[in-house]
DNA sequence: CATATTAATCGTAATATTGCTATGTAATAA
DNA sequence: TTATTACATAGCAATATTACGATTAATATG
Protein backbone atom coordinates (compact mmCIF):
# COMPACT_ATOMS: atom_id res chain seq x y z
CA UNK A 1 0.00 0.00 0.00
CA UNK A 2 2.93 2.34 -0.49
CA UNK A 3 3.18 2.83 3.24
CA UNK A 4 5.98 1.60 5.47
CA UNK A 5 4.93 -0.44 8.51
CA UNK A 6 7.22 1.38 10.94
CA UNK A 7 5.45 -0.01 13.98
CA UNK A 8 6.84 -3.49 13.53
CA UNK A 9 10.46 -2.35 13.65
CA UNK A 10 12.66 -1.10 16.45
CA UNK A 11 13.30 2.59 17.02
CA UNK A 12 16.89 2.09 15.99
CA UNK A 13 15.93 0.38 12.73
CA UNK A 14 13.48 3.15 11.93
CA UNK A 15 16.01 5.83 12.77
CA UNK A 16 18.70 4.28 10.58
CA UNK A 17 16.17 3.96 7.76
CA UNK A 18 15.02 7.56 8.11
CA UNK A 19 18.52 8.98 7.97
CA UNK A 20 19.50 6.61 5.18
CA UNK A 21 16.50 7.75 3.20
CA UNK A 22 17.72 11.32 3.53
CA UNK A 23 21.09 10.21 2.15
CA UNK A 24 19.26 8.27 -0.54
CA UNK A 25 19.24 11.01 -3.13
CA UNK A 26 22.37 12.29 -4.88
CA UNK A 27 21.17 15.89 -4.66
CA UNK A 28 21.03 15.68 -0.87
CA UNK A 29 24.44 13.99 -0.78
CA UNK A 30 25.78 16.81 -2.93
CA UNK A 31 24.15 19.46 -0.75
CA UNK A 32 25.65 18.03 2.41
CA UNK A 33 29.08 17.66 0.83
CA UNK A 34 28.92 21.23 -0.37
CA UNK A 35 27.99 22.55 3.07
CA UNK A 36 30.94 20.62 4.51
CA UNK A 37 33.34 21.81 1.85
CA UNK A 38 32.47 25.47 2.17
CA UNK A 39 32.75 25.26 5.96
CA UNK A 40 30.45 28.18 6.06
CA UNK A 41 26.82 28.94 5.68
CA UNK A 42 25.76 28.80 2.09
CA UNK A 43 22.50 29.78 0.59
CA UNK A 44 21.45 30.19 -3.01
CA UNK A 45 24.70 29.10 -4.60
CA UNK A 46 23.58 25.51 -4.12
CA UNK A 47 21.20 26.10 -6.99
CA UNK A 48 24.15 27.10 -9.16
CA UNK A 49 26.48 24.37 -7.91
CA UNK A 50 23.93 21.62 -8.43
CA UNK A 51 21.99 21.85 -11.65
CA UNK A 52 18.49 21.73 -10.20
CA UNK A 53 15.78 24.36 -10.02
CA UNK A 54 15.49 26.55 -6.94
CA UNK A 55 12.24 25.01 -5.66
CA UNK A 56 13.77 21.54 -5.97
CA UNK A 57 16.84 22.48 -3.95
CA UNK A 58 14.62 24.24 -1.43
CA UNK A 59 12.59 21.06 -1.04
CA UNK A 60 15.68 18.91 -0.46
CA UNK A 61 16.94 21.43 2.10
CA UNK A 62 13.62 21.28 3.87
CA UNK A 63 13.83 17.51 4.18
CA UNK A 64 17.34 17.69 5.59
CA UNK A 65 16.24 20.39 8.00
CA UNK A 66 13.14 18.51 9.12
CA UNK A 67 15.30 15.51 9.92
CA UNK A 68 17.62 17.77 11.86
CA UNK A 69 20.75 17.08 9.83
CA UNK A 70 21.13 20.75 8.97
CA UNK A 71 20.13 24.05 10.48
CA UNK A 72 19.24 27.22 8.65
CA UNK A 73 19.20 30.78 9.80
CA UNK A 74 17.96 33.81 8.00
CA UNK A 75 20.46 36.52 7.15
CA UNK A 76 18.81 39.34 5.37
CA UNK A 77 17.09 38.04 2.28
CA UNK A 78 19.14 34.88 2.20
CA UNK A 79 19.19 31.81 4.37
CA UNK A 80 22.38 30.16 5.53
CA UNK A 81 22.57 26.48 6.17
CA UNK A 82 25.03 24.49 8.22
CA UNK A 83 25.47 20.99 9.55
CA UNK A 84 23.77 20.24 12.85
CA UNK A 85 26.69 18.64 14.61
CA UNK A 86 24.63 16.83 17.25
CA UNK A 87 22.43 15.08 14.73
CA UNK A 88 25.31 14.40 12.40
CA UNK A 89 27.25 12.70 15.15
CA UNK A 90 24.20 10.65 16.00
CA UNK A 91 23.97 9.56 12.38
CA UNK A 92 27.67 8.73 12.37
CA UNK A 93 27.25 6.58 15.45
CA UNK A 94 24.24 4.76 14.11
CA UNK A 95 25.86 3.98 10.79
CA UNK A 96 29.14 2.92 12.33
CA UNK A 97 27.33 0.50 14.56
CA UNK A 98 25.27 -0.79 11.67
CA UNK A 99 28.05 -1.03 9.10
CA UNK A 100 30.96 -2.13 11.23
CA UNK A 101 29.73 -5.55 12.07
CA UNK A 102 32.30 -8.27 11.64
CA UNK A 103 31.57 -9.47 8.16
CA UNK A 104 34.32 -12.07 8.38
CA UNK A 105 31.98 -14.29 10.30
CA UNK A 106 29.54 -14.27 7.47
CA UNK A 107 31.32 -16.58 5.12
CA UNK A 108 29.47 -19.74 6.00
CA UNK A 109 27.53 -19.60 2.79
CA UNK A 110 29.67 -19.02 -0.25
CA UNK B 1 8.77 14.26 -12.66
CA UNK B 2 9.47 11.60 -10.11
CA UNK B 3 12.76 10.76 -11.74
CA UNK B 4 16.19 11.40 -10.28
CA UNK B 5 18.61 13.31 -12.50
CA UNK B 6 21.57 11.00 -11.84
CA UNK B 7 23.58 12.37 -14.74
CA UNK B 8 24.28 15.68 -13.05
CA UNK B 9 25.97 14.07 -10.05
CA UNK B 10 29.29 12.33 -9.57
CA UNK B 11 29.58 8.55 -9.57
CA UNK B 12 30.43 8.67 -5.90
CA UNK B 13 27.38 10.73 -5.04
CA UNK B 14 25.16 8.38 -6.99
CA UNK B 15 26.73 5.33 -5.40
CA UNK B 16 26.29 6.68 -1.88
CA UNK B 17 22.68 7.54 -2.69
CA UNK B 18 21.98 4.10 -4.15
CA UNK B 19 23.33 2.25 -1.14
CA UNK B 20 21.66 4.69 1.25
CA UNK B 21 18.37 4.11 -0.51
CA UNK B 22 18.77 0.39 0.13
CA UNK B 23 19.30 1.15 3.81
CA UNK B 24 16.35 3.51 3.67
CA UNK B 25 13.73 1.00 4.68
CA UNK B 26 13.50 -0.52 8.17
CA UNK B 27 12.66 -3.95 6.74
CA UNK B 28 15.93 -4.01 4.82
CA UNK B 29 17.84 -2.78 7.86
CA UNK B 30 16.22 -5.58 9.87
CA UNK B 31 17.02 -8.16 7.20
CA UNK B 32 20.68 -7.17 7.09
CA UNK B 33 20.96 -7.10 10.88
CA UNK B 34 19.38 -10.53 11.06
CA UNK B 35 21.77 -11.98 8.50
CA UNK B 36 24.67 -10.55 10.50
CA UNK B 37 23.32 -11.82 13.81
CA UNK B 38 22.73 -15.35 12.64
CA UNK B 39 26.21 -15.48 11.13
CA UNK B 40 24.86 -18.14 8.85
CA UNK B 41 22.73 -18.43 5.82
CA UNK B 42 19.16 -17.79 6.62
CA UNK B 43 16.19 -18.39 4.45
CA UNK B 44 12.49 -18.27 5.19
CA UNK B 45 12.70 -17.46 8.87
CA UNK B 46 13.05 -13.81 7.91
CA UNK B 47 9.34 -13.88 7.18
CA UNK B 48 8.70 -15.06 10.74
CA UNK B 49 11.24 -12.72 12.34
CA UNK B 50 9.93 -9.67 10.55
CA UNK B 51 6.17 -9.40 10.39
CA UNK B 52 5.81 -8.96 6.65
CA UNK B 53 4.35 -11.25 4.00
CA UNK B 54 6.67 -13.63 2.17
CA UNK B 55 6.48 -11.86 -1.20
CA UNK B 56 7.30 -8.58 0.49
CA UNK B 57 10.41 -10.00 2.15
CA UNK B 58 11.35 -11.64 -1.12
CA UNK B 59 11.14 -8.30 -2.86
CA UNK B 60 13.35 -6.59 -0.29
CA UNK B 61 15.87 -9.41 -0.59
CA UNK B 62 15.87 -8.99 -4.34
CA UNK B 63 16.71 -5.31 -4.02
CA UNK B 64 19.58 -6.03 -1.67
CA UNK B 65 20.82 -8.75 -3.99
CA UNK B 66 20.57 -6.60 -7.10
CA UNK B 67 22.65 -3.96 -5.39
CA UNK B 68 25.17 -6.63 -4.47
CA UNK B 69 24.96 -6.19 -0.71
CA UNK B 70 23.94 -9.80 -0.22
CA UNK B 71 24.37 -13.06 -2.06
CA UNK B 72 21.94 -15.95 -2.18
CA UNK B 73 22.50 -19.56 -3.03
CA UNK B 74 20.00 -22.31 -3.42
CA UNK B 75 20.19 -25.20 -1.00
CA UNK B 76 17.54 -27.75 -1.66
CA UNK B 77 14.17 -26.08 -1.57
CA UNK B 78 15.39 -23.13 0.40
CA UNK B 79 17.64 -20.21 -0.45
CA UNK B 80 20.38 -19.02 1.86
CA UNK B 81 21.46 -15.43 1.97
CA UNK B 82 24.64 -13.94 3.26
CA UNK B 83 26.45 -10.63 3.26
CA UNK B 84 28.62 -9.91 0.24
CA UNK B 85 31.75 -8.84 2.06
CA UNK B 86 33.31 -7.00 -0.88
CA UNK B 87 30.30 -4.80 -1.45
CA UNK B 88 29.70 -4.32 2.24
CA UNK B 89 33.26 -3.08 2.73
CA UNK B 90 32.82 -0.74 -0.20
CA UNK B 91 29.68 0.65 1.45
CA UNK B 92 31.51 1.00 4.74
CA UNK B 93 34.29 2.94 3.05
CA UNK B 94 31.94 5.24 1.21
CA UNK B 95 29.89 6.05 4.28
CA UNK B 96 32.92 6.55 6.47
CA UNK B 97 34.34 9.02 4.01
CA UNK B 98 31.01 10.77 3.71
CA UNK B 99 30.12 10.85 7.39
CA UNK B 100 33.48 11.42 9.00
CA UNK B 101 34.08 14.91 7.81
CA UNK B 102 35.21 17.26 10.47
CA UNK B 103 31.99 18.82 11.57
CA UNK B 104 33.80 21.02 14.08
CA UNK B 105 34.68 23.37 11.30
CA UNK B 106 31.04 23.87 10.52
CA UNK B 107 30.12 26.12 13.35
CA UNK B 108 30.37 29.41 11.55
CA UNK B 109 26.62 29.76 11.42
CA UNK B 110 24.89 29.07 14.70
C1' DC C 1 6.82 53.76 -1.36
C1' DA C 2 8.40 50.88 -5.44
C1' DT C 3 11.19 47.40 -6.78
C1' DA C 4 14.63 43.89 -6.66
C1' DT C 5 16.49 39.75 -4.42
C1' DT C 6 16.17 35.44 -2.07
C1' DA C 7 13.96 31.64 -0.67
C1' DA C 8 9.64 29.11 0.64
C1' DT C 9 5.23 27.26 -0.75
C1' DC C 10 1.47 25.63 -3.91
C1' DG C 11 -0.07 22.85 -7.33
C1' DT C 12 0.78 19.42 -10.63
C1' DA C 13 2.67 15.66 -13.55
C1' DA C 14 5.57 11.74 -13.88
C1' DT C 15 7.46 8.08 -11.73
C1' DA C 16 8.92 5.06 -7.73
C1' DT C 17 7.96 2.45 -3.63
C1' DT C 18 5.50 -0.55 -0.44
C1' DG C 19 2.77 -4.35 0.42
C1' DC C 20 -0.52 -7.57 -0.62
C1' DT C 21 -3.08 -11.67 -3.04
C1' DA C 22 -2.78 -14.87 -6.45
C1' DT C 23 -0.03 -17.59 -9.09
C1' DG C 24 4.15 -19.84 -10.90
C1' DT C 25 8.32 -22.69 -10.36
C1' DA C 26 11.79 -25.79 -8.67
C1' DA C 27 13.26 -29.20 -5.52
C1' DT C 28 12.20 -32.72 -2.38
C1' DA C 29 8.91 -36.20 -0.08
C1' DA C 30 5.44 -39.61 -0.06
C1' DT D 1 3.19 -39.38 -10.07
C1' DT D 2 1.38 -36.29 -6.90
C1' DA D 3 1.91 -33.46 -2.93
C1' DT D 4 4.49 -30.40 -0.28
C1' DT D 5 7.70 -26.97 0.75
C1' DA D 6 10.20 -22.76 -0.16
C1' DC D 7 10.67 -18.88 -2.92
C1' DA D 8 9.96 -15.96 -6.87
C1' DT D 9 7.09 -13.35 -9.97
C1' DA D 10 2.94 -10.80 -11.76
C1' DG D 11 -0.36 -7.63 -11.10
C1' DC D 12 -2.54 -4.26 -8.48
C1' DA D 13 -3.85 -0.41 -5.21
C1' DA D 14 -2.27 3.04 -2.10
C1' DT D 15 0.99 6.21 -1.17
C1' DA D 16 5.55 8.66 -1.56
C1' DT D 17 9.04 11.03 -4.18
C1' DT D 18 11.09 14.03 -7.61
C1' DA D 19 11.01 18.02 -10.23
C1' DC D 20 9.25 22.07 -12.11
C1' DG D 21 6.60 26.58 -13.16
C1' DA D 22 3.96 29.96 -10.84
C1' DT D 23 3.28 32.37 -6.95
C1' DT D 24 3.99 34.23 -2.37
C1' DA D 25 6.57 36.17 1.69
C1' DA D 26 10.18 38.66 3.59
C1' DT D 27 13.74 41.70 3.53
C1' DA D 28 16.80 45.12 1.20
C1' DT D 29 17.68 49.11 -1.55
C1' DG D 30 16.70 53.11 -4.53
Coordinates of C-alpha atoms (C1' of nucleotides) in Angstrom, one line a residue:
Chain A
X1 CA 0.0 0.0 0.0
X2 CA 2.9 2.3 -0.5
X3 CA 3.2 2.8 3.2
X4 CA 6.0 1.6 5.5
X5 CA 4.9 -0.4 8.5
X6 CA 7.2 1.4 10.9
X7 CA 5.5 0.0 14.0
X8 CA 6.8 -3.5 13.5
X9 CA 10.5 -2.3 13.7
X10 CA 12.7 -1.1 16.5
X11 CA 13.3 2.6 17.0
X12 CA 16.9 2.1 16.0
X13 CA 15.9 0.4 12.7
X14 CA 13.5 3.1 11.9
X15 CA 16.0 5.8 12.8
X16 CA 18.7 4.3 10.6
X17 CA 16.2 4.0 7.8
X18 CA 15.0 7.6 8.1
X19 CA 18.5 9.0 8.0
X20 CA 19.5 6.6 5.2
X21 CA 16.5 7.7 3.2
X22 CA 17.7 11.3 3.5
X23 CA 21.1 10.2 2.1
X24 CA 19.3 8.3 -0.5
X25 CA 19.2 11.0 -3.1
X26 CA 22.4 12.3 -4.9
X27 CA 21.2 15.9 -4.7
X28 CA 21.0 15.7 -0.9
X29 CA 24.4 14.0 -0.8
X30 CA 25.8 16.8 -2.9
X31 CA 24.2 19.5 -0.8
X32 CA 25.6 18.0 2.4
X33 CA 29.1 17.7 0.8
X34 CA 28.9 21.2 -0.4
X35 CA 28.0 22.5 3.1
X36 CA 30.9 20.6 4.5
X37 CA 33.3 21.8 1.9
X38 CA 32.5 25.5 2.2
X39 CA 32.7 25.3 6.0
X40 CA 30.4 28.2 6.1
X41 CA 26.8 28.9 5.7
X42 CA 25.8 28.8 2.1
X43 CA 22.5 29.8 0.6
X44 CA 21.4 30.2 -3.0
X45 CA 24.7 29.1 -4.6
X46 CA 23.6 25.5 -4.1
X47 CA 21.2 26.1 -7.0
X48 CA 24.2 27.1 -9.2
X49 CA 26.5 24.4 -7.9
X50 CA 23.9 21.6 -8.4
X51 CA 22.0 21.9 -11.7
X52 CA 18.5 21.7 -10.2
X53 CA 15.8 24.4 -10.0
X54 CA 15.5 26.5 -6.9
X55 CA 12.2 25.0 -5.7
X56 CA 13.8 21.5 -6.0
X57 CA 16.8 22.5 -3.9
X58 CA 14.6 24.2 -1.4
X59 CA 12.6 21.1 -1.0
X60 CA 15.7 18.9 -0.5
X61 CA 16.9 21.4 2.1
X62 CA 13.6 21.3 3.9
X63 CA 13.8 17.5 4.2
X64 CA 17.3 17.7 5.6
X65 CA 16.2 20.4 8.0
X66 CA 13.1 18.5 9.1
X67 CA 15.3 15.5 9.9
X68 CA 17.6 17.8 11.9
X69 CA 20.8 17.1 9.8
X70 CA 21.1 20.8 9.0
X71 CA 20.1 24.1 10.5
X72 CA 19.2 27.2 8.7
X73 CA 19.2 30.8 9.8
X74 CA 18.0 33.8 8.0
X75 CA 20.5 36.5 7.2
X76 CA 18.8 39.3 5.4
X77 CA 17.1 38.0 2.3
X78 CA 19.1 34.9 2.2
X79 CA 19.2 31.8 4.4
X80 CA 22.4 30.2 5.5
X81 CA 22.6 26.5 6.2
X82 CA 25.0 24.5 8.2
X83 CA 25.5 21.0 9.5
X84 CA 23.8 20.2 12.9
X85 CA 26.7 18.6 14.6
X86 CA 24.6 16.8 17.2
X87 CA 22.4 15.1 14.7
X88 CA 25.3 14.4 12.4
X89 CA 27.3 12.7 15.2
X90 CA 24.2 10.7 16.0
X91 CA 24.0 9.6 12.4
X92 CA 27.7 8.7 12.4
X93 CA 27.2 6.6 15.5
X94 CA 24.2 4.8 14.1
X95 CA 25.9 4.0 10.8
X96 CA 29.1 2.9 12.3
X97 CA 27.3 0.5 14.6
X98 CA 25.3 -0.8 11.7
X99 CA 28.1 -1.0 9.1
X100 CA 31.0 -2.1 11.2
X101 CA 29.7 -5.6 12.1
X102 CA 32.3 -8.3 11.6
X103 CA 31.6 -9.5 8.2
X104 CA 34.3 -12.1 8.4
X105 CA 32.0 -14.3 10.3
X106 CA 29.5 -14.3 7.5
X107 CA 31.3 -16.6 5.1
X108 CA 29.5 -19.7 6.0
X109 CA 27.5 -19.6 2.8
X110 CA 29.7 -19.0 -0.3
Chain B
X1 CA 8.8 14.3 -12.7
X2 CA 9.5 11.6 -10.1
X3 CA 12.8 10.8 -11.7
X4 CA 16.2 11.4 -10.3
X5 CA 18.6 13.3 -12.5
X6 CA 21.6 11.0 -11.8
X7 CA 23.6 12.4 -14.7
X8 CA 24.3 15.7 -13.1
X9 CA 26.0 14.1 -10.0
X10 CA 29.3 12.3 -9.6
X11 CA 29.6 8.5 -9.6
X12 CA 30.4 8.7 -5.9
X13 CA 27.4 10.7 -5.0
X14 CA 25.2 8.4 -7.0
X15 CA 26.7 5.3 -5.4
X16 CA 26.3 6.7 -1.9
X17 CA 22.7 7.5 -2.7
X18 CA 22.0 4.1 -4.2
X19 CA 23.3 2.3 -1.1
X20 CA 21.7 4.7 1.3
X21 CA 18.4 4.1 -0.5
X22 CA 18.8 0.4 0.1
X23 CA 19.3 1.1 3.8
X24 CA 16.3 3.5 3.7
X25 CA 13.7 1.0 4.7
X26 CA 13.5 -0.5 8.2
X27 CA 12.7 -3.9 6.7
X28 CA 15.9 -4.0 4.8
X29 CA 17.8 -2.8 7.9
X30 CA 16.2 -5.6 9.9
X31 CA 17.0 -8.2 7.2
X32 CA 20.7 -7.2 7.1
X33 CA 21.0 -7.1 10.9
X34 CA 19.4 -10.5 11.1
X35 CA 21.8 -12.0 8.5
X36 CA 24.7 -10.6 10.5
X37 CA 23.3 -11.8 13.8
X38 CA 22.7 -15.3 12.6
X39 CA 26.2 -15.5 11.1
X40 CA 24.9 -18.1 8.9
X41 CA 22.7 -18.4 5.8
X42 CA 19.2 -17.8 6.6
X43 CA 16.2 -18.4 4.5
X44 CA 12.5 -18.3 5.2
X45 CA 12.7 -17.5 8.9
X46 CA 13.0 -13.8 7.9
X47 CA 9.3 -13.9 7.2
X48 CA 8.7 -15.1 10.7
X49 CA 11.2 -12.7 12.3
X50 CA 9.9 -9.7 10.6
X51 CA 6.2 -9.4 10.4
X52 CA 5.8 -9.0 6.7
X53 CA 4.4 -11.3 4.0
X54 CA 6.7 -13.6 2.2
X55 CA 6.5 -11.9 -1.2
X56 CA 7.3 -8.6 0.5
X57 CA 10.4 -10.0 2.1
X58 CA 11.3 -11.6 -1.1
X59 CA 11.1 -8.3 -2.9
X60 CA 13.4 -6.6 -0.3
X61 CA 15.9 -9.4 -0.6
X62 CA 15.9 -9.0 -4.3
X63 CA 16.7 -5.3 -4.0
X64 CA 19.6 -6.0 -1.7
X65 CA 20.8 -8.8 -4.0
X66 CA 20.6 -6.6 -7.1
X67 CA 22.7 -4.0 -5.4
X68 CA 25.2 -6.6 -4.5
X69 CA 25.0 -6.2 -0.7
X70 CA 23.9 -9.8 -0.2
X71 CA 24.4 -13.1 -2.1
X72 CA 21.9 -16.0 -2.2
X73 CA 22.5 -19.6 -3.0
X74 CA 20.0 -22.3 -3.4
X75 CA 20.2 -25.2 -1.0
X76 CA 17.5 -27.7 -1.7
X77 CA 14.2 -26.1 -1.6
X78 CA 15.4 -23.1 0.4
X79 CA 17.6 -20.2 -0.4
X80 CA 20.4 -19.0 1.9
X81 CA 21.5 -15.4 2.0
X82 CA 24.6 -13.9 3.3
X83 CA 26.5 -10.6 3.3
X84 CA 28.6 -9.9 0.2
X85 CA 31.7 -8.8 2.1
X86 CA 33.3 -7.0 -0.9
X87 CA 30.3 -4.8 -1.5
X88 CA 29.7 -4.3 2.2
X89 CA 33.3 -3.1 2.7
X90 CA 32.8 -0.7 -0.2
X91 CA 29.7 0.7 1.4
X92 CA 31.5 1.0 4.7
X93 CA 34.3 2.9 3.1
X94 CA 31.9 5.2 1.2
X95 CA 29.9 6.1 4.3
X96 CA 32.9 6.6 6.5
X97 CA 34.3 9.0 4.0
X98 CA 31.0 10.8 3.7
X99 CA 30.1 10.8 7.4
X100 CA 33.5 11.4 9.0
X101 CA 34.1 14.9 7.8
X102 CA 35.2 17.3 10.5
X103 CA 32.0 18.8 11.6
X104 CA 33.8 21.0 14.1
X105 CA 34.7 23.4 11.3
X106 CA 31.0 23.9 10.5
X107 CA 30.1 26.1 13.4
X108 CA 30.4 29.4 11.5
X109 CA 26.6 29.8 11.4
X110 CA 24.9 29.1 14.7
Chain C
dC1 C1' 6.8 53.8 -1.4
dA2 C1' 8.4 50.9 -5.4
dT3 C1' 11.2 47.4 -6.8
dA4 C1' 14.6 43.9 -6.7
dT5 C1' 16.5 39.8 -4.4
dT6 C1' 16.2 35.4 -2.1
dA7 C1' 14.0 31.6 -0.7
dA8 C1' 9.6 29.1 0.6
dT9 C1' 5.2 27.3 -0.7
dC10 C1' 1.5 25.6 -3.9
dG11 C1' -0.1 22.9 -7.3
dT12 C1' 0.8 19.4 -10.6
dA13 C1' 2.7 15.7 -13.6
dA14 C1' 5.6 11.7 -13.9
dT15 C1' 7.5 8.1 -11.7
dA16 C1' 8.9 5.1 -7.7
dT17 C1' 8.0 2.5 -3.6
dT18 C1' 5.5 -0.5 -0.4
dG19 C1' 2.8 -4.3 0.4
dC20 C1' -0.5 -7.6 -0.6
dT21 C1' -3.1 -11.7 -3.0
dA22 C1' -2.8 -14.9 -6.5
dT23 C1' 0.0 -17.6 -9.1
dG24 C1' 4.1 -19.8 -10.9
dT25 C1' 8.3 -22.7 -10.4
dA26 C1' 11.8 -25.8 -8.7
dA27 C1' 13.3 -29.2 -5.5
dT28 C1' 12.2 -32.7 -2.4
dA29 C1' 8.9 -36.2 -0.1
dA30 C1' 5.4 -39.6 -0.1
Chain D
dT1 C1' 3.2 -39.4 -10.1
dT2 C1' 1.4 -36.3 -6.9
dA3 C1' 1.9 -33.5 -2.9
dT4 C1' 4.5 -30.4 -0.3
dT5 C1' 7.7 -27.0 0.7
dA6 C1' 10.2 -22.8 -0.2
dC7 C1' 10.7 -18.9 -2.9
dA8 C1' 10.0 -16.0 -6.9
dT9 C1' 7.1 -13.3 -10.0
dA10 C1' 2.9 -10.8 -11.8
dG11 C1' -0.4 -7.6 -11.1
dC12 C1' -2.5 -4.3 -8.5
dA13 C1' -3.8 -0.4 -5.2
dA14 C1' -2.3 3.0 -2.1
dT15 C1' 1.0 6.2 -1.2
dA16 C1' 5.6 8.7 -1.6
dT17 C1' 9.0 11.0 -4.2
dT18 C1' 11.1 14.0 -7.6
dA19 C1' 11.0 18.0 -10.2
dC20 C1' 9.3 22.1 -12.1
dG21 C1' 6.6 26.6 -13.2
dA22 C1' 4.0 30.0 -10.8
dT23 C1' 3.3 32.4 -6.9
dT24 C1' 4.0 34.2 -2.4
dA25 C1' 6.6 36.2 1.7
dA26 C1' 10.2 38.7 3.6
dT27 C1' 13.7 41.7 3.5
dA28 C1' 16.8 45.1 1.2
dT29 C1' 17.7 49.1 -1.6
dG30 C1' 16.7 53.1 -4.5

